[in-house]
Amino acid sequence: MLQNIRVVLVGTTHPGNIGGAARAMKNMGLSRLVLVDPRIFPSPDADARASGATDILEGAQVVATLENALVGCRLVLGTSARDRSLPWPLLDPRASGEKVIEQAGEGAEVALVFGREHAGLTNEELQRCHFHVHIPSDPGFSSLNLAA
């Protein structure tokens, strides 16, 4: 089931965050990493931060667009720290996890999409997602960095 889940990082600027994400993925049993137009990859910084998960980095797929990263996906969840005026359904982490497990368990391809460190996903990118995932945090500092 976990092989049906891909983690998609869009426009990552710091290669260390790619490595940190790979390590977190391996901790959770995930292995499919897709990088959309990363600033620097491969990188020794990514390798160092992966710390035991360089196999995830070596197997990473690099694509030019989010559209390319989502080919074949039946369920796409996009993360956002900000409230948006988009009409898409919003899920909390628990509900999104349940939906991912349900779909991946049925053999569907699932993508978890994370945005840039400095600005997250654009509205246009979020519109490519079936659901938005919002992780509650302090409103005064709501942006969660992916890995670092």
GROMACS .gro file of C-alpha atoms in nm:
model
  148
    1MET     CA    1   0.000   0.000   0.000
    2LEU     CA    2   0.272   0.252   0.092
    3GLN     CA    3   0.431   0.203  -0.250
    4ASN     CA    4   0.124   0.383  -0.394
    5ILE     CA    5   0.204   0.704  -0.207
    6ARG     CA    6   0.440   0.961  -0.353
    7VAL     CA    7   0.573   1.268  -0.175
    8VAL     CA    8   0.599   1.566  -0.408
    9LEU     CA    9   0.821   1.863  -0.317
   10VAL     CA   10   0.763   2.173  -0.530
   11GLY     CA   11   1.040   2.425  -0.589
   12THR     CA   12   1.255   2.329  -0.291
   13THR     CA   13   1.531   2.588  -0.252
   14HIS     CA   14   1.750   2.429   0.016
   15PRO     CA   15   1.884   2.083  -0.068
   16GLY     CA   16   1.908   2.001   0.302
   17ASN     CA   17   1.529   2.008   0.317
   18ILE     CA   18   1.515   1.746   0.043
   19GLY     CA   19   1.745   1.524   0.247
   20GLY     CA   20   1.545   1.583   0.565
   21ALA     CA   21   1.223   1.496   0.384
   22ALA     CA   22   1.382   1.176   0.251
   23ARG     CA   23   1.479   1.077   0.604
   24ALA     CA   24   1.127   1.147   0.736
   25MET     CA   25   0.981   0.947   0.448
   26LYS     CA   26   1.200   0.647   0.527
   27ASN     CA   27   1.096   0.670   0.894
   28MET     CA   28   0.734   0.635   0.781
   29GLY     CA   29   0.793   0.357   0.526
   30LEU     CA   30   0.753   0.581   0.220
   31SER     CA   31   0.997   0.555  -0.069
   32ARG     CA   32   0.865   0.753  -0.369
   33LEU     CA   33   1.000   1.107  -0.381
   34VAL     CA   34   0.921   1.340  -0.670
   35LEU     CA   35   1.096   1.678  -0.695
   36VAL     CA   36   0.942   1.953  -0.903
   37ASP     CA   37   1.206   2.196  -1.029
   38PRO     CA   38   1.435   2.189  -0.722
   39ARG     CA   39   1.694   2.467  -0.709
   40ILE     CA   40   1.985   2.228  -0.637
   41PHE     CA   41   1.970   1.849  -0.665
   42PRO     CA   42   2.157   1.625  -0.624
   43SER     CA   43   2.361   1.782  -0.347
   44PRO     CA   44   2.599   1.682  -0.067
   45ASP     CA   45   2.372   1.881   0.170
   46ALA     CA   46   2.076   1.661   0.075
   47ASP     CA   47   2.287   1.348   0.126
   48ALA     CA   48   2.408   1.465   0.467
   49ARG     CA   49   2.057   1.548   0.591
   50ALA     CA   50   1.915   1.222   0.456
   51SER     CA   51   2.135   1.034   0.705
   52GLY     CA   52   2.060   0.674   0.612
   53ALA     CA   53   1.795   0.750   0.351
   54THR     CA   54   2.018   0.820   0.052
   55ASP     CA   55   1.840   0.536  -0.129
   56ILE     CA   56   1.530   0.759  -0.132
   57LEU     CA   57   1.736   1.041  -0.286
   58GLU     CA   58   1.893   0.809  -0.542
   59GLY     CA   59   1.547   0.695  -0.651
   60ALA     CA   60   1.397   1.044  -0.659
   61GLN     CA   61   1.228   1.150  -0.980
   62VAL     CA   62   1.295   1.509  -1.091
   63VAL     CA   63   1.031   1.672  -1.310
   64ALA     CA   64   0.978   2.021  -1.450
   65THR     CA   65   0.615   2.077  -1.351
   66LEU     CA   66   0.363   1.979  -1.086
   67GLU     CA   67   0.145   1.843  -1.364
   68ASN     CA   68   0.421   1.595  -1.454
   69ALA     CA   69   0.459   1.495  -1.089
   70LEU     CA   70   0.089   1.409  -1.058
   71VAL     CA   71   0.051   1.188  -1.366
   72GLY     CA   72  -0.153   0.881  -1.275
   73CYS     CA   73  -0.270   1.006  -0.935
   74ARG     CA   74  -0.627   0.944  -0.828
   75LEU     CA   75  -0.591   1.141  -0.504
   76VAL     CA   76  -0.382   1.456  -0.459
   77LEU     CA   77  -0.350   1.632  -0.123
   78GLY     CA   78  -0.185   1.974  -0.111
   79THR     CA   79  -0.056   2.132   0.208
   80SER     CA   80  -0.105   2.494   0.306
   81ALA     CA   81  -0.041   2.698   0.619
   82ARG     CA   82  -0.267   2.982   0.505
   83ASP     CA   83  -0.642   3.006   0.473
   84ARG     CA   84  -0.725   3.042   0.106
   85SER     CA   85  -1.036   3.165  -0.067
   86LEU     CA   86  -1.038   2.857  -0.290
   87PRO     CA   87  -1.352   2.643  -0.287
   88TRP     CA   88  -1.166   2.313  -0.232
   89PRO     CA   89  -1.241   2.090   0.067
   90LEU     CA   90  -1.010   2.138   0.364
   91LEU     CA   91  -0.895   1.838   0.569
   92ASP     CA   92  -0.717   1.819   0.901
   93PRO     CA   93  -0.419   1.582   0.931
   94ARG     CA   94  -0.622   1.291   1.075
   95ALA     CA   95  -0.891   1.303   0.806
   96SER     CA   96  -0.629   1.336   0.533
   97GLY     CA   97  -0.439   1.035   0.670
   98GLU     CA   98  -0.755   0.826   0.668
   99LYS     CA   99  -0.829   0.927   0.309
  100VAL     CA  100  -0.473   0.846   0.196
  101ILE     CA  101  -0.478   0.502   0.361
  102GLU     CA  102  -0.820   0.424   0.213
  103GLN     CA  103  -0.721   0.519  -0.143
  104ALA     CA  104  -0.369   0.373  -0.136
  105GLY     CA  105  -0.510   0.054   0.016
  106GLU     CA  106  -0.739   0.022  -0.287
  107GLY     CA  107  -0.436   0.047  -0.516
  108ALA     CA  108  -0.484   0.412  -0.612
  109GLU     CA  109  -0.186   0.637  -0.674
  110VAL     CA  110  -0.177   0.911  -0.410
  111ALA     CA  111   0.034   1.229  -0.398
  112LEU     CA  112   0.116   1.440  -0.093
  113VAL     CA  113   0.226   1.780  -0.224
  114PHE     CA  114   0.443   2.023  -0.026
  115GLY     CA  115   0.536   2.373  -0.140
  116ARG     CA  116   0.833   2.605  -0.132
  117GLU     CA  117   1.002   2.695   0.195
  118HIS     CA  118   0.937   3.067   0.153
  119ALA     CA  119   0.590   3.075  -0.004
  120GLY     CA  120   0.431   2.730  -0.004
  121LEU     CA  121   0.213   2.631  -0.298
  122THR     CA  122   0.056   2.887  -0.528
  123ASN     CA  123  -0.323   2.902  -0.562
  124GLU     CA  124  -0.284   2.757  -0.911
  125GLU     CA  125  -0.087   2.461  -0.771
  126LEU     CA  126  -0.341   2.407  -0.493
  127GLN     CA  127  -0.616   2.398  -0.754
  128ARG     CA  128  -0.451   2.083  -0.896
  129CYS     CA  129  -0.518   1.911  -0.562
  130HIS     CA  130  -0.840   1.732  -0.467
  131PHE     CA  131  -0.808   1.838  -0.103
  132HIS     CA  132  -0.610   2.091   0.097
  133VAL     CA  133  -0.448   1.979   0.420
  134HIS     CA  134  -0.411   2.235   0.695
  135ILE     CA  135  -0.204   2.157   1.004
  136PRO     CA  136  -0.318   2.381   1.291
  137SER     CA  137  -0.040   2.594   1.435
  138ASP     CA  138   0.018   2.929   1.603
  139PRO     CA  139  -0.152   3.194   1.385
  140GLY     CA  140   0.138   3.430   1.455
  141PHE     CA  141   0.386   3.187   1.298
  142SER     CA  142   0.187   2.935   1.098
  143SER     CA  143   0.430   2.840   0.822
  144LEU     CA  144   0.572   2.494   0.887
  145ASN     CA  145   0.903   2.423   0.717
  146LEU     CA  146   0.902   2.087   0.547
  147ALA     CA  147   1.215   1.944   0.701
  148ALA     CA  148   1.469   2.180   0.856
   0.00000   0.00000   0.00000
